[in-house]
PDB file of C-alpha atoms in Angstrom:
ATOM      1  CA  UNK A  20       0.000   0.000   0.000  1.00 59.00           C
ATOM      2  CA  UNK A  21       1.603   3.219  -1.150  1.00 65.00           C
ATOM      3  CA  UNK A  22       1.188   6.268   1.064  1.00 79.00           C
ATOM      4  CA  UNK A  23       1.751   9.998   0.661  1.00 89.00           C
ATOM      5  CA  UNK A  24       5.060   9.488   2.464  1.00 95.00           C
ATOM      6  CA  UNK A  25       6.532   6.975   0.031  1.00 92.00           C
ATOM      7  CA  UNK A  26       8.278   9.427  -2.304  1.00 92.00           C
ATOM      8  CA  UNK A  27      10.206  11.266   0.421  1.00 94.00           C
ATOM      9  CA  UNK A  28      11.739   7.975   1.539  1.00 93.00           C
ATOM     10  CA  UNK A  29      13.381   7.480  -1.858  1.00 90.00           C
ATOM     11  CA  UNK A  30      15.670  10.507  -1.536  1.00 90.00           C
ATOM     12  CA  UNK A  31      17.355  10.299   1.842  1.00 93.00           C
ATOM     13  CA  UNK A  32      19.614  12.983   3.227  1.00 93.00           C
ATOM     14  CA  UNK A  33      19.980  12.185   6.917  1.00 93.00           C
ATOM     15  CA  UNK A  34      18.301  13.586  10.039  1.00 94.00           C
ATOM     16  CA  UNK A  35      16.020  16.544   9.383  1.00 94.00           C
ATOM     17  CA  UNK A  36      15.467  15.802   5.697  1.00 95.00           C
ATOM     18  CA  UNK A  37      12.021  15.754   4.045  1.00 94.00           C
ATOM     19  CA  UNK A  38      10.816  12.622   5.831  1.00 97.00           C
ATOM     20  CA  UNK A  39       7.876  13.324   8.173  1.00 97.00           C
ATOM     21  CA  UNK A  40       8.110  13.960  11.890  1.00 98.00           C
ATOM     22  CA  UNK A  41       5.700  12.571  14.457  1.00 98.00           C
ATOM     23  CA  UNK A  42       4.052  15.971  14.804  1.00 98.00           C
ATOM     24  CA  UNK A  43       3.574  16.208  11.026  1.00 98.00           C
ATOM     25  CA  UNK A  44       1.631  12.935  11.167  1.00 98.00           C
ATOM     26  CA  UNK A  45      -0.734  14.440  13.752  1.00 98.00           C
ATOM     27  CA  UNK A  46      -1.225  17.488  11.565  1.00 98.00           C
ATOM     28  CA  UNK A  47      -1.707  15.449   8.392  1.00 97.00           C
ATOM     29  CA  UNK A  48      -4.327  13.275  10.100  1.00 97.00           C
ATOM     30  CA  UNK A  49      -6.132  16.419  11.292  1.00 97.00           C
ATOM     31  CA  UNK A  50      -6.020  15.293  14.917  1.00 98.00           C
ATOM     32  CA  UNK A  51      -4.790  18.374  16.783  1.00 98.00           C
ATOM     33  CA  UNK A  52      -7.086  18.713  19.793  1.00 97.00           C
ATOM     34  CA  UNK A  53      -9.525  16.132  18.397  1.00 98.00           C
ATOM     35  CA  UNK A  54      -8.978  13.226  20.802  1.00 98.00           C
ATOM     36  CA  UNK A  55     -10.219  14.698  24.067  1.00 97.00           C
ATOM     37  CA  UNK A  56     -11.254  11.871  26.376  1.00 96.00           C
ATOM     38  CA  UNK A  57      -9.055   9.193  24.845  1.00 98.00           C
ATOM     39  CA  UNK A  58      -6.225   7.526  26.779  1.00 98.00           C
ATOM     40  CA  UNK A  59      -2.802   6.506  25.479  1.00 98.00           C
ATOM     41  CA  UNK A  60      -0.098   4.609  27.391  1.00 99.00           C
ATOM     42  CA  UNK A  61       3.486   4.730  26.085  1.00 98.00           C
ATOM     43  CA  UNK A  62       6.465   2.845  27.505  1.00 98.00           C
ATOM     44  CA  UNK A  63       9.998   4.246  27.437  1.00 97.00           C
ATOM     45  CA  UNK A  64       9.401   7.981  27.742  1.00 97.00           C
ATOM     46  CA  UNK A  65      12.698   9.125  29.232  1.00 96.00           C
ATOM     47  CA  UNK A  66      14.756   9.302  26.021  1.00 93.00           C
ATOM     48  CA  UNK A  67      14.771   8.984  22.241  1.00 93.00           C
ATOM     49  CA  UNK A  68      11.650   8.410  20.226  1.00 97.00           C
ATOM     50  CA  UNK A  69       9.491   7.730  23.277  1.00 97.00           C
ATOM     51  CA  UNK A  70       9.710  11.413  24.185  1.00 97.00           C
ATOM     52  CA  UNK A  71       8.790  12.497  20.651  1.00 98.00           C
ATOM     53  CA  UNK A  72       5.927   9.987  20.543  1.00 98.00           C
ATOM     54  CA  UNK A  73       4.482  11.324  23.793  1.00 98.00           C
ATOM     55  CA  UNK A  74       4.864  14.977  22.796  1.00 98.00           C
ATOM     56  CA  UNK A  75       3.215  14.451  19.409  1.00 98.00           C
ATOM     57  CA  UNK A  76       0.285  12.440  20.772  1.00 98.00           C
ATOM     58  CA  UNK A  77      -0.208  15.013  23.522  1.00 98.00           C
ATOM     59  CA  UNK A  78      -1.194  17.435  20.756  1.00 98.00           C
ATOM     60  CA  UNK A  79      -4.269  15.294  19.999  1.00 98.00           C
ATOM     61  CA  UNK A  80      -5.863  16.288  23.297  1.00 98.00           C
ATOM     62  CA  UNK A  81      -5.712  12.717  24.614  1.00 98.00           C
ATOM     63  CA  UNK A  82      -4.644  11.824  28.142  1.00 98.00           C
ATOM     64  CA  UNK A  83      -1.085  10.496  28.066  1.00 98.00           C
ATOM     65  CA  UNK A  84       0.287   7.893  30.467  1.00 98.00           C
ATOM     66  CA  UNK A  85       4.063   7.930  30.010  1.00 98.00           C
ATOM     67  CA  UNK A  86       6.173   5.252  31.662  1.00 98.00           C
ATOM     68  CA  UNK A  87       9.862   5.231  32.523  1.00 98.00           C
ATOM     69  CA  UNK A  88      12.290   3.420  34.782  1.00 97.00           C
ATOM     70  CA  UNK A  89      14.057   6.638  35.755  1.00 97.00           C
ATOM     71  CA  UNK A  90      11.323   9.124  36.644  1.00 97.00           C
ATOM     72  CA  UNK A  91      13.680  12.054  37.165  1.00 97.00           C
ATOM     73  CA  UNK A  92      15.177  11.526  33.732  1.00 97.00           C
ATOM     74  CA  UNK A  93      11.683  11.334  32.246  1.00 97.00           C
ATOM     75  CA  UNK A  94      10.606  14.535  33.986  1.00 97.00           C
ATOM     76  CA  UNK A  95      13.552  16.359  32.497  1.00 96.00           C
ATOM     77  CA  UNK A  96      12.992  14.858  29.046  1.00 96.00           C
ATOM     78  CA  UNK A  97       9.232  15.423  28.809  1.00 97.00           C
ATOM     79  CA  UNK A  98       9.455  18.989  30.015  1.00 95.00           C
ATOM     80  CA  UNK A  99       6.442  21.264  30.032  1.00 96.00           C
ATOM     81  CA  UNK A 100       3.815  18.729  28.945  1.00 97.00           C
ATOM     82  CA  UNK A 101       4.078  17.280  32.458  1.00 96.00           C
ATOM     83  CA  UNK A 102       2.490  20.502  33.726  1.00 97.00           C
ATOM     84  CA  UNK A 103      -0.747  19.366  32.099  1.00 97.00           C
ATOM     85  CA  UNK A 104      -3.323  17.401  34.041  1.00 97.00           C
ATOM     86  CA  UNK A 105      -3.606  15.246  30.915  1.00 98.00           C
ATOM     87  CA  UNK A 106      -0.115  13.793  31.360  1.00 98.00           C
ATOM     88  CA  UNK A 107       0.667  11.160  33.988  1.00 98.00           C
ATOM     89  CA  UNK A 108       4.109   9.689  34.652  1.00 98.00           C
ATOM     90  CA  UNK A 109       4.222   6.049  35.789  1.00 98.00           C
ATOM     91  CA  UNK A 110       7.203   4.054  37.012  1.00 98.00           C
ATOM     92  CA  UNK A 111       7.983   0.941  34.961  1.00 98.00           C
ATOM     93  CA  UNK A 112      11.140  -1.155  35.038  1.00 98.00           C
ATOM     94  CA  UNK A 113      10.890  -3.658  32.182  1.00 98.00           C
ATOM     95  CA  UNK A 114      13.629  -5.814  33.676  1.00 98.00           C
ATOM     96  CA  UNK A 115      11.203  -6.782  36.446  1.00 98.00           C
ATOM     97  CA  UNK A 116       7.864  -8.472  35.830  1.00 98.00           C
ATOM     98  CA  UNK A 117       6.838  -7.425  39.338  1.00 98.00           C
ATOM     99  CA  UNK A 118       7.331  -3.815  38.250  1.00 98.00           C
ATOM    100  CA  UNK A 119       5.254  -4.462  35.123  1.00 98.00           C
ATOM    101  CA  UNK A 120       2.375  -5.804  37.184  1.00 98.00           C
ATOM    102  CA  UNK A 121       2.601  -2.899  39.630  1.00 98.00           C
ATOM    103  CA  UNK A 122       2.576  -0.358  36.790  1.00 98.00           C
ATOM    104  CA  UNK A 123      -0.518  -1.974  35.296  1.00 98.00           C
ATOM    105  CA  UNK A 124      -2.232  -1.916  38.691  1.00 98.00           C
ATOM    106  CA  UNK A 125      -1.418   1.763  39.188  1.00 98.00           C
ATOM    107  CA  UNK A 126      -2.731   2.608  35.729  1.00 98.00           C
ATOM    108  CA  UNK A 127      -5.957   0.650  36.203  1.00 98.00           C
ATOM    109  CA  UNK A 128      -6.521   2.346  39.561  1.00 98.00           C
ATOM    110  CA  UNK A 129      -6.614   5.773  37.916  1.00 97.00           C
ATOM    111  CA  UNK A 130      -8.085   5.017  34.485  1.00 98.00           C
ATOM    112  CA  UNK A 131     -10.945   2.857  33.277  1.00 98.00           C
ATOM    113  CA  UNK A 132     -10.105   3.571  29.662  1.00 98.00           C
ATOM    114  CA  UNK A 133      -7.214   2.776  27.302  1.00 98.00           C
ATOM    115  CA  UNK A 134      -7.508   3.413  23.588  1.00 98.00           C
ATOM    116  CA  UNK A 135      -3.893   2.961  22.481  1.00 98.00           C
ATOM    117  CA  UNK A 136      -1.003   1.046  24.054  1.00 99.00           C
ATOM    118  CA  UNK A 137       2.409   1.806  22.572  1.00 99.00           C
ATOM    119  CA  UNK A 138       5.154  -0.661  23.523  1.00 98.00           C
ATOM    120  CA  UNK A 139       8.093   1.572  22.695  1.00 98.00           C
ATOM    121  CA  UNK A 140      10.810   0.918  25.286  1.00 97.00           C
ATOM    122  CA  UNK A 141      13.689  -1.432  24.626  1.00 97.00           C
ATOM    123  CA  UNK A 142      17.363  -2.288  24.907  1.00 96.00           C
ATOM    124  CA  UNK A 143      19.776  -3.304  22.167  1.00 95.00           C
ATOM    125  CA  UNK A 144      22.940  -5.419  21.924  1.00 94.00           C
ATOM    126  CA  UNK A 145      23.394  -5.642  25.673  1.00 96.00           C
ATOM    127  CA  UNK A 146      26.190  -7.649  27.289  1.00 96.00           C
ATOM    128  CA  UNK A 147      25.004 -11.070  28.410  1.00 98.00           C
ATOM    129  CA  UNK A 148      22.797 -10.703  31.446  1.00 98.00           C
ATOM    130  CA  UNK A 149      19.531 -11.684  33.080  1.00 98.00           C
ATOM    131  CA  UNK A 150      16.450  -9.789  34.162  1.00 98.00           C
ATOM    132  CA  UNK A 151      15.226  -9.905  37.754  1.00 98.00           C
ATOM    133  CA  UNK A 152      13.193 -12.962  36.754  1.00 98.00           C
ATOM    134  CA  UNK A 153      16.099 -14.838  35.152  1.00 98.00           C
ATOM    135  CA  UNK A 154      15.406 -14.209  31.472  1.00 98.00           C
ATOM    136  CA  UNK A 155      18.013 -13.123  28.918  1.00 98.00           C
ATOM    137  CA  UNK A 156      18.029  -9.338  29.165  1.00 98.00           C
ATOM    138  CA  UNK A 157      16.812  -8.473  25.669  1.00 98.00           C
ATOM    139  CA  UNK A 158      14.169 -11.195  25.426  1.00 98.00           C
ATOM    140  CA  UNK A 159      12.957 -10.395  28.932  1.00 98.00           C
ATOM    141  CA  UNK A 160      12.920  -6.625  28.496  1.00 98.00           C
ATOM    142  CA  UNK A 161      11.878  -6.160  24.881  1.00 98.00           C
ATOM    143  CA  UNK A 162       9.436  -9.050  24.644  1.00 98.00           C
ATOM    144  CA  UNK A 163       8.293 -10.694  27.871  1.00 98.00           C
ATOM    145  CA  UNK A 164       7.784  -7.522  29.907  1.00 98.00           C
ATOM    146  CA  UNK A 165       5.699  -5.947  27.159  1.00 98.00           C
ATOM    147  CA  UNK A 166       3.884  -9.232  26.604  1.00 98.00           C
ATOM    148  CA  UNK A 167       2.850  -9.245  30.278  1.00 98.00           C
ATOM    149  CA  UNK A 168       1.825  -5.586  30.136  1.00 98.00           C
ATOM    150  CA  UNK A 169      -0.354  -6.357  27.119  1.00 98.00           C
ATOM    151  CA  UNK A 170      -2.027  -9.281  28.892  1.00 98.00           C
ATOM    152  CA  UNK A 171      -2.789  -7.146  31.944  1.00 98.00           C
ATOM    153  CA  UNK A 172      -4.230  -4.290  29.875  1.00 98.00           C
ATOM    154  CA  UNK A 173      -6.130  -6.258  27.234  1.00 98.00           C
ATOM    155  CA  UNK A 174      -9.378  -6.200  29.263  1.00 98.00           C
ATOM    156  CA  UNK A 175      -9.444  -2.398  29.447  1.00 98.00           C
ATOM    157  CA  UNK A 176      -8.459  -2.139  25.770  1.00 98.00           C
ATOM    158  CA  UNK A 177     -11.402  -4.383  24.882  1.00 98.00           C
ATOM    159  CA  UNK A 178     -13.705  -2.409  27.159  1.00 98.00           C
ATOM    160  CA  UNK A 179     -12.665   0.851  25.501  1.00 98.00           C
ATOM    161  CA  UNK A 180     -13.224  -0.226  21.907  1.00 98.00           C
ATOM    162  CA  UNK A 181     -16.315   0.817  19.983  1.00 96.00           C
ATOM    163  CA  UNK A 182     -17.571  -0.170  16.513  1.00 93.00           C
ATOM    164  CA  UNK A 183     -16.592   3.282  15.253  1.00 94.00           C
ATOM    165  CA  UNK A 184     -13.191   3.670  16.963  1.00 96.00           C
ATOM    166  CA  UNK A 185     -11.376   0.479  17.899  1.00 98.00           C
ATOM    167  CA  UNK A 186      -8.413   0.068  20.234  1.00 98.00           C
ATOM    168  CA  UNK A 187      -4.846  -0.298  18.987  1.00 98.00           C
ATOM    169  CA  UNK A 188      -1.668  -1.889  20.295  1.00 99.00           C
ATOM    170  CA  UNK A 189       1.579  -0.727  18.708  1.00 99.00           C
ATOM    171  CA  UNK A 190       4.739  -2.788  19.261  1.00 98.00           C
ATOM    172  CA  UNK A 191       8.153  -1.564  18.208  1.00 98.00           C
ATOM    173  CA  UNK A 192      10.134  -4.177  16.330  1.00 98.00           C
ATOM    174  CA  UNK A 193      13.177  -3.530  14.137  1.00 97.00           C
ATOM    175  CA  UNK A 194      14.702  -4.357  10.774  1.00 96.00           C
ATOM    176  CA  UNK A 195      17.103  -6.387  12.934  1.00 96.00           C
ATOM    177  CA  UNK A 196      14.393  -9.052  13.210  1.00 97.00           C
ATOM    178  CA  UNK A 197      15.781 -10.257   9.882  1.00 97.00           C
ATOM    179  CA  UNK A 198      18.942 -11.422  11.666  1.00 96.00           C
ATOM    180  CA  UNK A 199      17.293 -14.265  13.536  1.00 97.00           C
ATOM    181  CA  UNK A 200      14.148 -16.088  14.625  1.00 98.00           C
ATOM    182  CA  UNK A 201      13.160 -17.139  18.132  1.00 98.00           C
ATOM    183  CA  UNK A 202      15.482 -19.786  19.572  1.00 98.00           C
ATOM    184  CA  UNK A 203      12.775 -21.920  21.195  1.00 98.00           C
ATOM    185  CA  UNK A 204      15.321 -24.522  22.335  1.00 98.00           C
ATOM    186  CA  UNK A 205      17.449 -21.944  24.144  1.00 98.00           C
ATOM    187  CA  UNK A 206      15.607 -18.675  24.773  1.00 98.00           C
ATOM    188  CA  UNK A 207      18.359 -17.455  27.102  1.00 98.00           C
ATOM    189  CA  UNK A 208      21.181 -18.348  24.683  1.00 98.00           C
ATOM    190  CA  UNK A 209      22.872 -20.304  27.464  1.00 98.00           C
ATOM    191  CA  UNK A 210      26.433 -21.076  26.390  1.00 98.00           C
ATOM    192  CA  UNK A 211      26.003 -19.459  22.971  1.00 97.00           C
ATOM    193  CA  UNK A 212      25.261 -15.818  23.676  1.00 98.00           C
ATOM    194  CA  UNK A 213      25.476 -13.399  20.773  1.00 97.00           C
ATOM    195  CA  UNK A 214      24.167  -9.923  21.551  1.00 96.00           C
ATOM    196  CA  UNK A 215      22.860  -9.337  18.028  1.00 96.00           C
ATOM    197  CA  UNK A 216      21.212 -12.742  17.709  1.00 97.00           C
ATOM    198  CA  UNK A 217      19.537 -12.122  21.063  1.00 98.00           C
ATOM    199  CA  UNK A 218      18.369  -8.703  19.875  1.00 98.00           C
ATOM    200  CA  UNK A 219      17.039 -10.209  16.641  1.00 98.00           C
ATOM    201  CA  UNK A 220      15.161 -12.848  18.638  1.00 98.00           C
ATOM    202  CA  UNK A 221      13.490 -10.174  20.749  1.00 98.00           C
ATOM    203  CA  UNK A 222      12.496  -8.128  17.701  1.00 98.00           C
ATOM    204  CA  UNK A 223      11.078 -11.163  15.877  1.00 98.00           C
ATOM    205  CA  UNK A 224       9.167 -11.907  19.077  1.00 98.00           C
ATOM    206  CA  UNK A 225       7.759  -8.357  19.030  1.00 98.00           C
ATOM    207  CA  UNK A 226       6.614  -8.745  15.437  1.00 98.00           C
ATOM    208  CA  UNK A 227       5.069 -12.179  16.010  1.00 98.00           C
ATOM    209  CA  UNK A 228       3.285 -10.999  19.143  1.00 98.00           C
ATOM    210  CA  UNK A 229       1.702  -8.127  17.244  1.00 98.00           C
ATOM    211  CA  UNK A 230       0.478 -10.449  14.507  1.00 98.00           C
ATOM    212  CA  UNK A 231      -0.897 -12.913  17.044  1.00 98.00           C
ATOM    213  CA  UNK A 232      -2.779 -10.166  18.863  1.00 98.00           C
ATOM    214  CA  UNK A 233      -4.462  -9.262  15.593  1.00 98.00           C
ATOM    215  CA  UNK A 234      -5.500 -12.871  14.980  1.00 98.00           C
ATOM    216  CA  UNK A 235      -6.825 -13.391  18.502  1.00 98.00           C
ATOM    217  CA  UNK A 236      -8.253 -10.003  19.389  1.00 98.00           C
ATOM    218  CA  UNK A 237      -8.804  -8.184  16.096  1.00 98.00           C
ATOM    219  CA  UNK A 238     -12.299  -9.702  15.825  1.00 97.00           C
ATOM    220  CA  UNK A 239     -12.938  -8.366  19.358  1.00 97.00           C
ATOM    221  CA  UNK A 240     -12.001  -4.819  18.421  1.00 98.00           C
ATOM    222  CA  UNK A 241      -8.346  -4.690  19.543  1.00 98.00           C
ATOM    223  CA  UNK A 242      -5.903  -4.383  16.653  1.00 98.00           C
ATOM    224  CA  UNK A 243      -2.129  -4.480  16.588  1.00 98.00           C
ATOM    225  CA  UNK A 244       0.655  -3.217  14.344  1.00 98.00           C
ATOM    226  CA  UNK A 245       4.419  -3.688  14.612  1.00 98.00           C
ATOM    227  CA  UNK A 246       6.814  -0.896  13.698  1.00 98.00           C
ATOM    228  CA  UNK A 247      10.410  -0.476  12.595  1.00 98.00           C
ATOM    229  CA  UNK A 248      11.166   3.146  13.512  1.00 97.00           C
ATOM    230  CA  UNK A 249      14.332   3.393  11.420  1.00 94.00           C
ATOM    231  CA  UNK A 250      17.938   4.182  12.261  1.00 90.00           C
ATOM    232  CA  UNK A 251      18.178   6.855  14.937  1.00 90.00           C
ATOM    233  CA  UNK A 252      21.036   8.011  17.140  1.00 76.00           C
ATOM    234  CA  UNK A 253      19.458   7.559  20.581  1.00 58.00           C
ATOM    235  CA  UNK A 254      20.283   6.077  23.956  1.00 52.00           C
ATOM    236  CA  UNK A 255      19.567   2.687  22.405  1.00 51.00           C
ATOM    237  CA  UNK A 256      23.192   2.776  21.244  1.00 52.00           C
ATOM    238  CA  UNK A 257      24.504   2.882  24.803  1.00 51.00           C
ATOM    239  CA  UNK A 258      26.218  -0.493  24.420  1.00 48.00           C
ATOM    240  CA  UNK A 259      28.010   0.521  21.203  1.00 52.00           C
ATOM    241  CA  UNK A 260      31.704   1.256  21.437  1.00 57.00           C
ATOM    242  CA  UNK A 261      33.033   4.608  20.222  1.00 58.00           C
ATOM    243  CA  UNK A 262      34.536   2.808  17.227  1.00 57.00           C
ATOM    244  CA  UNK A 263      31.186   1.238  16.347  1.00 56.00           C
ATOM    245  CA  UNK A 264      29.388   4.578  16.513  1.00 51.00           C
ATOM    246  CA  UNK A 265      32.088   6.232  14.381  1.00 59.00           C
ATOM    247  CA  UNK A 266      31.794   3.465  11.800  1.00 57.00           C
ATOM    248  CA  UNK A 267      28.054   4.053  11.572  1.00 53.00           C
ATOM    249  CA  UNK A 268      28.658   7.705  10.822  1.00 55.00           C
ATOM    250  CA  UNK A 269      31.383   6.878   8.298  1.00 61.00           C
ATOM    251  CA  UNK A 270      29.024   4.721   6.215  1.00 70.00           C
ATOM    252  CA  UNK A 271      27.659   7.264   3.724  1.00 73.00           C
ATOM    253  CA  UNK A 272      24.670   5.134   2.707  1.00 77.00           C
ATOM    254  CA  UNK A 273      23.725   4.488   6.315  1.00 82.00           C
ATOM    255  CA  UNK A 274      24.364   8.094   7.357  1.00 86.00           C
ATOM    256  CA  UNK A 275      21.710   9.220   4.878  1.00 90.00           C
ATOM    257  CA  UNK A 276      19.263   6.649   6.269  1.00 91.00           C
ATOM    258  CA  UNK A 277      19.507   7.987   9.822  1.00 92.00           C
ATOM    259  CA  UNK A 278      16.507   9.931  11.124  1.00 95.00           C
ATOM    260  CA  UNK A 279      16.100  12.492  13.853  1.00 95.00           C
ATOM    261  CA  UNK A 280      14.199  11.253  16.935  1.00 96.00           C
ATOM    262  CA  UNK A 281      11.165  13.256  15.793  1.00 97.00           C
ATOM    263  CA  UNK A 282      11.306  11.493  12.409  1.00 97.00           C
ATOM    264  CA  UNK A 283      11.965   8.156  14.091  1.00 97.00           C
ATOM    265  CA  UNK A 284       8.711   8.480  16.041  1.00 98.00           C
ATOM    266  CA  UNK A 285       6.678   9.188  12.903  1.00 98.00           C
ATOM    267  CA  UNK A 286       5.893   5.583  11.952  1.00 98.00           C
ATOM    268  CA  UNK A 287       4.819   4.797  15.515  1.00 98.00           C
ATOM    269  CA  UNK A 288       2.479   7.791  15.548  1.00 98.00           C
ATOM    270  CA  UNK A 289       1.212   6.926  12.068  1.00 98.00           C
ATOM    271  CA  UNK A 290       0.399   3.391  13.253  1.00 98.00           C
ATOM    272  CA  UNK A 291      -1.389   4.763  16.310  1.00 98.00           C
ATOM    273  CA  UNK A 292      -3.440   7.418  14.535  1.00 98.00           C
ATOM    274  CA  UNK A 293      -3.815   6.826  10.802  1.00 98.00           C
ATOM    275  CA  UNK A 294      -7.380   6.447   9.618  1.00 97.00           C
ATOM    276  CA  UNK A 295      -6.209   3.795   7.167  1.00 96.00           C
ATOM    277  CA  UNK A 296      -5.760   1.383  10.096  1.00 98.00           C
ATOM    278  CA  UNK A 297      -9.167   1.871  11.643  1.00 97.00           C
ATOM    279  CA  UNK A 298     -10.441  -1.632  12.343  1.00 97.00           C
ATOM    280  CA  UNK A 299      -7.414  -3.424  10.901  1.00 97.00           C
ATOM    281  CA  UNK A 300      -3.931  -4.505  11.909  1.00 98.00           C
ATOM    282  CA  UNK A 301      -1.560  -7.440  11.645  1.00 98.00           C
ATOM    283  CA  UNK A 302       1.014  -5.570   9.542  1.00 98.00           C
ATOM    284  CA  UNK A 303       4.689  -4.692   9.960  1.00 98.00           C
ATOM    285  CA  UNK A 304       5.315  -1.023   9.166  1.00 98.00           C
ATOM    286  CA  UNK A 305       8.375   1.022   8.262  1.00 97.00           C
ATOM    287  CA  UNK A 306       8.850   4.538   6.881  1.00 97.00           C
ATOM    288  CA  UNK A 307       5.136   5.324   7.323  1.00 97.00           C
ATOM    289  CA  UNK A 308       4.213   2.497   4.968  1.00 96.00           C
ATOM    290  CA  UNK A 309       3.263  -1.159   5.175  1.00 97.00           C
ATOM    291  CA  UNK A 310       6.555  -2.955   4.665  1.00 97.00           C
ATOM    292  CA  UNK A 311       7.164  -5.161   1.656  1.00 95.00           C
ATOM    293  CA  UNK A 312       9.554  -8.117   1.253  1.00 94.00           C
ATOM    294  CA  UNK A 313      13.157  -6.922   0.840  1.00 91.00           C
ATOM    295  CA  UNK A 314      14.508  -6.470  -2.655  1.00 89.00           C
ATOM    296  CA  UNK A 315      16.970  -9.088  -3.915  1.00 88.00           C
ATOM    297  CA  UNK A 316      20.472  -8.458  -2.541  1.00 85.00           C
ATOM    298  CA  UNK A 317      19.110  -5.926  -0.036  1.00 83.00           C
ATOM    299  CA  UNK A 318      21.711  -4.481   2.308  1.00 82.00           C
ATOM    300  CA  UNK A 319      21.496  -5.048   6.072  1.00 82.00           C
ATOM    301  CA  UNK A 320      19.494  -1.916   6.861  1.00 83.00           C
ATOM    302  CA  UNK A 321      17.456  -1.691   3.654  1.00 87.00           C
ATOM    303  CA  UNK A 322      13.648  -1.939   3.921  1.00 91.00           C
ATOM    304  CA  UNK A 323      11.751  -5.203   4.026  1.00 95.00           C
ATOM    305  CA  UNK A 324      10.706  -7.993   6.365  1.00 97.00           C
ATOM    306  CA  UNK A 325      12.097 -11.464   6.984  1.00 96.00           C
ATOM    307  CA  UNK A 326      10.703 -14.559   5.322  1.00 96.00           C
ATOM    308  CA  UNK A 327       9.422 -15.705   8.726  1.00 98.00           C
ATOM    309  CA  UNK A 328       7.722 -12.433   9.684  1.00 98.00           C
ATOM    310  CA  UNK A 329       4.202 -13.704   9.072  1.00 98.00           C
ATOM    311  CA  UNK A 330       4.603 -17.346  10.134  1.00 97.00           C
ATOM    312  CA  UNK A 331       1.513 -18.235  12.147  1.00 98.00           C
ATOM    313  CA  UNK A 332       2.520 -21.523  13.785  1.00 98.00           C
ATOM    314  CA  UNK A 333       5.687 -20.116  15.340  1.00 98.00           C
ATOM    315  CA  UNK A 334       3.872 -16.969  16.452  1.00 98.00           C
ATOM    316  CA  UNK A 335       1.271 -19.117  18.171  1.00 98.00           C
ATOM    317  CA  UNK A 336       3.997 -21.230  19.791  1.00 98.00           C
ATOM    318  CA  UNK A 337       5.697 -18.076  21.067  1.00 98.00           C
ATOM    319  CA  UNK A 338       2.408 -16.780  22.465  1.00 98.00           C
ATOM    320  CA  UNK A 339       1.740 -20.009  24.349  1.00 98.00           C
ATOM    321  CA  UNK A 340       5.311 -20.232  25.658  1.00 98.00           C
ATOM    322  CA  UNK A 341       5.233 -16.594  26.748  1.00 98.00           C
ATOM    323  CA  UNK A 342       1.968 -17.116  28.604  1.00 98.00           C
ATOM    324  CA  UNK A 343       3.603 -19.952  30.536  1.00 98.00           C
ATOM    325  CA  UNK A 344       6.594 -17.777  31.426  1.00 98.00           C
ATOM    326  CA  UNK A 345       4.541 -14.824  32.728  1.00 98.00           C
ATOM    327  CA  UNK A 346       1.755 -16.913  34.290  1.00 97.00           C
ATOM    328  CA  UNK A 347       2.903 -16.271  37.902  1.00 96.00           C
ATOM    329  CA  UNK A 348       2.290 -12.545  37.345  1.00 97.00           C
ATOM    330  CA  UNK A 349      -1.162 -12.855  35.777  1.00 96.00           C
ATOM    331  CA  UNK A 350      -3.184 -14.107  38.749  1.00 78.00           C
TER     332      UNK A 350
END
C-alpha cells in the first residue's frame, strides 16, 4: 500500500530531511485537539523516540500515560507537557515483571479507559545478562515484559473499543528481526550468547506478538501493528563502542538513512493514529508504509521484512510459551 510518504523515503539525506516527523503525522491526520477523552499509554518515555511519541500524541488532546524506569530523567525529558493534568508519569522497570504488574495496577486504579497502548521501550545489543526474573536481558525486556503488560491491559483495551473507533496496540520491532528467529530450544542463549542474535530474537518476538494479537483479538475490536522506527542516534546505542558509533557515521549510505528522533517516532504515531488502520492490523510497518519483502540483494538496513515475519505456527507457539513464562504474574 503506497502512502503519501513513500516518495520522500526514496531521496534520503539524513536527520532533518524531508521525511515526516511525528508531529507532522498528527497534523496530516487532522487530529490536533480532536482526541479529548481518549487515553494513550506509552512505555519508554525518558529518552529517544518515546519522548517524541508522547509529545506528538499530547497534541491530539488525549490523556497520556508515560512510563519510565528513571522518573527524574523522564521529567527532564518530557518537560512542560508534564504541567498538564492530561499527562501522567508512571514508574515501569521492564527488567522486572513485578514492576510491570505494579505499573498496570497503578494505571488501572486511575483510568478505566485505554484506547492505544504503545510498547516503545527497549534495549539493544546488551552484554550477556539476566532480568530480575532470570530471562536473557533483551528477550525479557523487549518481549516478555511488554507481553505481560499487554495481557494485563487487554481487558481495558477491549472495554474501551467501539464499533466506530477500535483500540490499537503498537509494538516496536526492528529491521534487525531479519537477523534471527526465536530460539525456542534456548531462549536465554545459554552457552552461545550473541548480543545481536539475542536482539534479533526479541524483535522477531515483538513482530510475532503483534500479529498474534491481531489474529486473537482483532475480531474483538483490539488491533495491533508492529513498527520499525528506522535508524536513529538515541540512547539505544549505549552499548556501542566509540569505534562502532564512528563506523556508523562513516558509512555514507547508512548516514543518509539515519533519522532524527522526531522522524523516528513518525511511523509509531502513524500506526497509532492513521485512519487507514481503523479496524485493521496485523502488519509490519516502516517509513510510514506497510513494509514489503526486501529487494533481492538488499543491504542489512534496507527496507523489508524477513521470510518468517508472518509465520503463524511459530507466532502461536511463542504466544503459548510466553503465557507460561509470565503466568505467575497474571493471577
